[in-house]
Tab-separated table of C-alpha atoms in Angstrom:
chain	number	residue	atom	x	y	z
A	59	MET	CA	9.916	-5.773	16.049
A	60	ASP	CA	9.404	-3.991	19.082
A	61	SER	CA	12.501	-2.041	19.249
A	62	ALA	CA	12.600	1.988	19.709
A	63	VAL	CA	14.679	2.289	16.199
A	64	THR	CA	11.630	0.772	14.282
A	65	LEU	CA	9.527	2.324	16.910
A	66	ILE	CA	10.922	5.396	15.950
A	67	GLY	CA	11.945	4.709	12.332
A	68	LEU	CA	9.199	3.913	10.757
A	69	PRO	CA	7.054	6.514	11.463
A	70	VAL	CA	9.921	9.036	10.804
A	71	ALA	CA	10.240	6.853	7.053
A	72	LEU	CA	6.435	6.879	6.350
A	73	GLY	CA	7.148	11.027	6.618
A	74	ILE	CA	9.463	10.747	5.424
A	75	ILE	CA	7.808	8.663	1.908
A	76	MET	CA	4.735	10.687	2.262
A	77	LEU	CA	6.266	13.858	2.437
A	78	GLY	CA	7.912	12.714	-0.951
A	79	LEU	CA	4.973	12.202	-2.224
A	80	GLY	CA	4.109	15.277	-1.536
A	81	LEU	CA	6.115	16.834	-3.543
A	82	GLY	CA	5.468	15.386	-6.618
A	83	LEU	CA	1.758	16.064	-6.304
A	84	THR	CA	-0.681	18.612	-7.819
A	85	ILE	CA	-4.088	19.364	-7.216
A	86	ALA	CA	-4.129	18.199	-10.977
A	87	ASP	CA	-3.539	15.196	-10.089
A	88	PHE	CA	-6.342	14.571	-8.587
A	89	ARG	CA	-8.492	16.167	-11.363
A	90	ARG	CA	-7.199	13.258	-13.336
A	91	VAL	CA	-9.797	10.984	-11.851
A	92	ALA	CA	-12.008	12.570	-14.494
A	93	ARG	CA	-10.145	12.235	-17.087
A	94	HIS	CA	-9.793	8.453	-16.329
A	95	PRO	CA	-13.210	8.232	-14.081
A	96	ARG	CA	-13.744	4.308	-15.453
A	97	ALA	CA	-10.554	2.413	-14.655
A	98	ALA	CA	-10.408	5.402	-10.776
A	99	VAL	CA	-14.174	3.944	-10.029
A	100	ILE	CA	-13.134	0.543	-10.417
A	101	ALA	CA	-9.922	0.386	-8.512
A	102	LEU	CA	-11.125	2.609	-5.391
A	103	ALA	CA	-14.256	0.382	-5.228
A	104	CYS	CA	-11.499	-2.759	-5.228
A	105	GLN	CA	-9.690	-1.008	-2.695
A	106	VAL	CA	-12.259	0.072	-0.744
A	107	LEU	CA	-14.436	-3.491	-1.259
A	108	LEU	CA	-13.782	-5.624	-2.328
A	109	LEU	CA	-10.301	-6.470	-1.461
A	110	PRO	CA	-10.791	-6.063	2.802
A	111	ALA	CA	-14.265	-8.862	1.773
A	112	LEU	CA	-11.431	-11.117	-0.412
A	113	CYS	CA	-8.849	-10.350	3.113
A	114	PHE	CA	-11.515	-11.236	5.422
A	115	GLY	CA	-12.059	-14.712	3.104
A	116	LEU	CA	-8.518	-15.931	3.099
A	117	VAL	CA	-8.227	-15.462	6.837
A	118	LEU	CA	-10.363	-17.342	7.400
A	119	ALA	CA	-9.400	-20.341	5.271
A	120	PHE	CA	-6.208	-20.113	6.905
A	121	ASP	CA	-7.571	-20.208	10.408
A	122	LEU	CA	-5.045	-17.688	11.522
A	123	PRO	CA	-4.736	-16.810	15.207
A	124	PRO	CA	-6.958	-13.258	16.071
A	125	GLU	CA	-4.384	-10.686	16.116
A	126	LEU	CA	-2.924	-12.238	12.899
A	127	ALA	CA	-6.239	-11.701	11.482
A	128	VAL	CA	-6.069	-8.527	12.178
A	129	GLY	CA	-3.187	-7.308	10.993
A	130	MET	CA	-4.226	-9.209	7.764
A	131	MET	CA	-7.009	-7.148	7.415
A	132	LEU	CA	-5.322	-3.827	8.871
A	133	LEU	CA	-3.017	-4.139	5.543
A	134	ALA	CA	-6.053	-5.322	3.304
A	135	ALA	CA	-6.979	-1.218	4.181
A	136	SER	CA	-3.992	0.149	4.291
A	137	PRO	CA	-3.832	2.303	0.759
A	138	GLY	CA	-1.024	1.800	-2.316
A	139	GLY	CA	2.354	3.474	-1.854
A	140	THR	CA	4.562	5.006	-3.829
A	141	THR	CA	6.233	1.721	-4.640
A	142	ALA	CA	3.144	0.866	-6.867
A	143	ASN	CA	4.873	4.438	-8.792
A	144	LEU	CA	7.242	3.528	-9.283
A	145	TYR	CA	6.653	-0.670	-10.118
A	146	SER	CA	4.473	0.883	-12.686
A	147	HIS	CA	6.638	3.366	-14.214
A	148	LEU	CA	8.720	0.673	-14.480
A	149	PHE	CA	6.538	-1.660	-16.358
A	150	GLY	CA	4.905	0.855	-18.868
A	151	GLY	CA	1.731	1.291	-16.693
A	152	HIS	CA	-0.211	4.836	-16.744
A	153	VAL	CA	1.885	6.913	-13.722
A	154	ALA	CA	0.018	9.682	-13.492
A	155	LEU	CA	-3.576	7.426	-12.883
A	156	ASN	CA	-1.467	5.461	-10.278
A	157	ILE	CA	0.005	9.557	-8.299
A	158	THR	CA	-3.988	10.111	-8.653
A	159	LEU	CA	-4.657	6.988	-7.642
A	160	THR	CA	-2.000	6.884	-4.784
A	161	ALA	CA	-3.326	10.511	-3.314
A	162	VAL	CA	-7.202	9.732	-3.209
A	163	ASN	CA	-6.430	6.230	-0.932
A	164	SER	CA	-4.821	7.996	0.857
A	165	VAL	CA	-7.284	10.678	2.002
A	166	LEU	CA	-10.059	7.710	1.515
A	167	ALA	CA	-7.671	5.531	4.131
A	168	VAL	CA	-8.221	8.297	7.222
A	169	PHE	CA	-11.900	6.462	7.223
A	170	THR	CA	-11.873	3.439	5.488
A	171	LEU	CA	-8.871	2.239	7.971
A	172	PRO	CA	-10.336	2.464	11.057
A	173	ILE	CA	-13.320	1.647	10.151
A	174	VAL	CA	-11.482	-2.019	8.687
A	175	VAL	CA	-9.896	-1.869	11.808
A	176	ASN	CA	-12.481	-1.621	14.855
A	177	LEU	CA	-14.751	-4.146	12.559
A	178	SER	CA	-12.547	-6.576	12.687
A	179	ALA	CA	-10.942	-5.843	16.625
A	180	ALA	CA	-14.288	-6.560	17.153
A	181	HIS	CA	-14.756	-10.114	14.994
A	182	PHE	CA	-11.555	-11.439	16.090
A	183	LEU	CA	-10.742	-10.225	19.987
A	184	GLY	CA	-14.375	-9.888	21.087
A	185	ASP	CA	-14.813	-7.603	23.778
A	186	ALA	CA	-12.829	-9.015	25.954
A	187	ARG	CA	-9.304	-7.733	23.706
A	188	SER	CA	-10.630	-5.029	21.568
A	189	ILE	CA	-8.239	-2.646	20.976
A	190	GLY	CA	-9.547	-1.160	17.678
A	191	LEU	CA	-9.018	2.889	15.871
A	192	GLN	CA	-10.740	5.137	18.547
A	193	PHE	CA	-11.176	8.715	17.780
A	194	ASP	CA	-8.200	10.264	18.253
A	195	LYS	CA	-6.106	7.615	16.942
A	196	VAL	CA	-8.209	8.239	13.447
A	197	LEU	CA	-6.176	12.243	13.970
A	198	GLN	CA	-3.116	10.522	14.709
A	199	VAL	CA	-3.775	8.275	11.305
A	200	PHE	CA	-4.804	11.697	9.331
A	201	ALA	CA	-1.578	13.131	10.807
A	202	ILE	CA	0.900	10.687	9.747
A	203	VAL	CA	-0.716	9.988	6.383
A	204	LEU	CA	-1.888	12.911	5.443
A	205	VAL	CA	-0.206	15.972	7.254
A	206	PRO	CA	3.722	15.057	5.462
A	207	VAL	CA	1.451	14.864	2.224
A	208	ALA	CA	0.276	18.581	3.019
A	209	ILE	CA	3.341	20.169	3.544
A	210	GLY	CA	5.302	18.847	0.790
A	211	MET	CA	1.898	19.450	-1.631
A	212	LEU	CA	1.846	23.029	-0.318
A	213	ILE	CA	6.017	23.441	-1.120
A	214	ARG	CA	5.066	22.520	-4.272
A	215	ALA	CA	2.758	24.897	-5.201
A	216	ARG	CA	3.695	28.029	-3.475
A	217	LEU	CA	7.982	27.169	-4.219
A	218	PRO	CA	7.988	24.819	-7.443
A	219	ARG	CA	11.490	24.828	-7.504
A	220	VAL	CA	12.297	24.462	-3.968
A	221	ALA	CA	9.915	21.001	-4.514
A	222	GLU	CA	11.666	19.945	-7.794
A	223	SER	CA	15.291	20.393	-6.130
A	224	LEU	CA	13.846	18.927	-2.816
A	225	HIS	CA	12.293	15.507	-5.336
A	226	ARG	CA	14.679	13.454	-5.987
A	227	PRO	CA	16.607	13.844	-2.347
A	228	VAL	CA	13.795	13.074	-0.167
A	229	ARG	CA	12.755	10.072	-2.431
A	230	ILE	CA	16.444	9.154	-2.254
A	231	LEU	CA	16.337	9.924	1.931
A	232	SER	CA	12.721	8.175	2.273
A	233	VAL	CA	14.482	4.474	0.759
A	234	VAL	CA	17.627	4.777	2.620
A	235	VAL	CA	15.542	5.515	6.084
A	236	LEU	CA	13.220	2.477	5.191
A	237	VAL	CA	15.717	0.116	4.212
A	238	ALA	CA	17.911	0.932	7.516
A	239	VAL	CA	14.925	0.382	10.173
A	240	ILE	CA	13.948	-2.461	7.570
A	241	ALA	CA	17.029	-4.096	8.027
A	242	GLY	CA	17.163	-3.265	11.589
A	243	ALA	CA	14.403	-5.116	11.964
A	244	VAL	CA	15.118	-7.938	10.553
A	245	LEU	CA	18.330	-8.016	12.257
A	246	GLY	CA	16.252	-8.224	15.750
A	247	GLU	CA	13.908	-10.544	15.046
A	248	ARG	CA	16.158	-13.074	12.917
A	249	GLU	CA	15.695	-15.488	14.751
A	250	ASN	CA	11.507	-15.640	14.233
A	251	ILE	CA	11.585	-14.510	10.713
A	252	ALA	CA	10.953	-18.055	9.767
A	253	ASP	CA	7.972	-18.228	12.233
A	254	TYR	CA	6.836	-15.073	11.206
A	255	PHE	CA	6.373	-16.858	7.150
A	256	VAL	CA	5.192	-20.496	8.429
A	257	SER	CA	2.258	-18.509	11.087
A	258	VAL	CA	1.678	-15.511	7.796
A	259	GLY	CA	3.316	-16.464	4.639
A	260	LEU	CA	1.292	-18.662	2.843
A	261	ALA	CA	-1.669	-16.472	3.622
A	262	VAL	CA	0.403	-13.652	2.855
A	263	LEU	CA	1.049	-14.628	-0.724
A	264	ALA	CA	-2.271	-15.446	-1.447
A	265	PHE	CA	-3.761	-12.080	-0.542
A	266	ASN	CA	-1.194	-10.449	-2.443
A	267	LEU	CA	-1.386	-12.382	-5.835
A	268	LEU	CA	-4.350	-11.986	-6.237
A	269	SER	CA	-4.758	-8.586	-5.288
A	270	LEU	CA	-2.684	-7.728	-8.338
A	271	ALA	CA	-4.813	-10.143	-10.715
A	272	ILE	CA	-7.741	-8.648	-9.078
A	273	GLY	CA	-6.521	-5.059	-9.827
A	274	TYR	CA	-5.463	-6.008	-13.439
A	275	GLY	CA	-8.142	-8.156	-14.614
A	276	VAL	CA	-11.062	-6.629	-12.995
A	277	PRO	CA	-10.602	-3.228	-15.334
A	278	ARG	CA	-9.574	-5.298	-18.082
A	279	LEU	CA	-13.150	-7.066	-18.099
A	280	ALA	CA	-14.500	-3.600	-17.576
A	281	GLY	CA	-12.873	-2.791	-21.068
A	282	VAL	CA	-10.077	-0.624	-19.395
A	283	GLU	CA	-7.040	-0.010	-21.903
A	284	PRO	CA	-4.018	-2.236	-20.690
A	285	SER	CA	-1.714	0.657	-19.004
A	286	ALA	CA	-4.668	1.854	-17.023
A	287	ALA	CA	-5.361	-1.871	-15.703
A	288	LYS	CA	-1.795	-2.424	-15.112
A	289	ALA	CA	-1.855	1.115	-12.905
A	290	ALA	CA	-4.602	-0.153	-10.986
A	291	GLY	CA	-2.844	-4.028	-10.593
A	292	PHE	CA	0.116	-2.420	-8.705
A	293	GLU	CA	-1.970	0.032	-7.072
A	294	ILE	CA	-4.291	-2.497	-5.560
A	295	GLY	CA	-1.552	-4.881	-5.786
A	296	ILE	CA	1.210	-3.396	-3.784
A	297	HIS	CA	-0.182	-2.143	0.093
A	298	ASN	CA	1.403	0.514	1.707
A	299	SER	CA	3.300	-2.244	4.874
A	300	THR	CA	4.992	0.616	6.242
A	301	LEU	CA	2.079	2.422	7.071
A	302	ALA	CA	0.293	-0.862	8.823
A	303	ILE	CA	3.490	-1.980	10.455
A	304	THR	CA	3.530	1.609	11.953
A	305	ILE	CA	0.048	1.932	13.110
A	306	ALA	CA	0.545	-1.817	14.432
A	307	LEU	CA	3.243	-1.166	16.303
A	308	SER	CA	2.770	2.695	17.977
A	309	PRO	CA	2.243	2.236	21.190
A	310	ALA	CA	-0.575	5.293	20.424
A	311	LEU	CA	-2.242	3.379	18.447
A	312	LEU	CA	-2.770	-0.794	18.451
A	313	ASP	CA	0.988	-1.421	19.950
A	314	SER	CA	1.239	-4.923	18.714
A	315	THR	CA	4.066	-6.901	17.761
A	316	GLN	CA	1.320	-9.659	16.342
A	317	MET	CA	-0.897	-7.298	14.090
A	318	ALA	CA	2.426	-5.952	12.304
A	319	ILE	CA	3.625	-9.638	11.443
A	320	PRO	CA	1.273	-9.685	8.318
A	321	GLY	CA	2.957	-6.251	7.057
A	322	ALA	CA	6.312	-7.623	8.126
A	323	VAL	CA	6.250	-10.672	5.891
A	324	TYR	CA	3.876	-8.377	2.654
A	325	GLY	CA	6.314	-6.177	2.835
A	326	ILE	CA	9.298	-9.115	1.660
A	327	VAL	CA	7.399	-10.831	-0.351
A	328	MET	CA	5.546	-7.782	-2.466
A	329	PHE	CA	9.132	-6.679	-4.377
A	330	PHE	CA	9.459	-10.414	-5.750
A	331	THR	CA	5.723	-10.814	-6.926
A	332	ALA	CA	4.667	-7.325	-8.159
A	333	ALA	CA	8.140	-7.695	-10.851
A	334	ALA	CA	7.012	-11.392	-11.446
A	335	PHE	CA	3.626	-9.835	-11.911
A	336	GLY	CA	4.989	-6.592	-14.558
A	337	TYR	CA	7.035	-9.222	-16.704
A	338	LEU	CA	3.950	-11.339	-16.584
A	339	VAL	CA	1.830	-8.635	-18.072
A	340	ASN	CA	3.712	-7.254	-20.180
A	341	ARG	CA	4.423	-10.826	-21.705
A	342	VAL	CA	0.997	-11.555	-22.303
A	343	GLY	CA	0.194	-8.209	-23.834
A	344	THR	CA	3.109	-7.880	-25.948
A	345	ARG	CA	1.455	-11.599	-27.291
A	346	SER	CA	-0.959	-10.722	-27.877
A	347	ALA	CA	-0.008	-7.613	-29.983
A	348	GLY	CA	1.428	-10.516	-31.353
A	349	ALA	CA	-0.865	-12.166	-31.973
A	350	GLY	CA	-3.378	-9.280	-33.783
A	351	ASN	CA	-0.789	-7.896	-35.604
A	352	GLY	CA	-0.574	-11.495	-37.204
A	353	ALA	CA	-3.799	-11.501	-38.076
A	354	ALA	CA	-4.158	-8.243	-39.217
A	355	THR	CA	-1.640	-9.112	-42.470
A	356	THR	CA	-3.059	-12.651	-43.655
């Protein structure tokens, strides 16, 4: 998984994806948090506090090897990605809230992700192999996540027509590059893929399903309306696995193939679980609406 194609291609793909995200963002997107304070605060609290704690419990329950455990915690600390926005759009979520949560999560992750990774490395790897993210590496995470977003937002603010014309091609390019890189990585590791799924597949699947359920269920229990709850569900349930893999594999950051395995497996699993989740939530919502209408007419 640590081939030259992956090591070079993943940061490039991530940069293009983040640039595309920035091209679609304005300062007003961040202000939307004030319009949906309950949904935003609950989603961010689940993302920053609840998910790492949940993941830590799963790691202990599945008794994962130390580096895979740190890789799981890295995945849990990674923010949502543009895929969450896409799924939210497809299944009737509040896309504007999704965009806001993605933007705010990406900013918060620059500070929270190194904390989670450092604590996890200290706990699971011990003093003999503590390889956490030091300050200089945090700056690299900052560059990977925020600089392309800031460039995209600057283009959007100063040259809106250029941003509009670039938005779709950049999104298409990001998908093409990402698919090419993942395909290259899968082909390069085809002999080990089965072992990867055996070693961490159940833990990843459990974490993904619980993340989706918590992301939707907690806001709904707090009285958040369904479309906003769906947005939160996708945002919390679909992590930026590309970011997790890039940080794990980069020689300048964690430099560990083992730590990249949970993110790689998650990046495959999440497409299917997110689609099933969206279908299920919409189906339940339709039945509830139908039952409510039926009760009203009797």
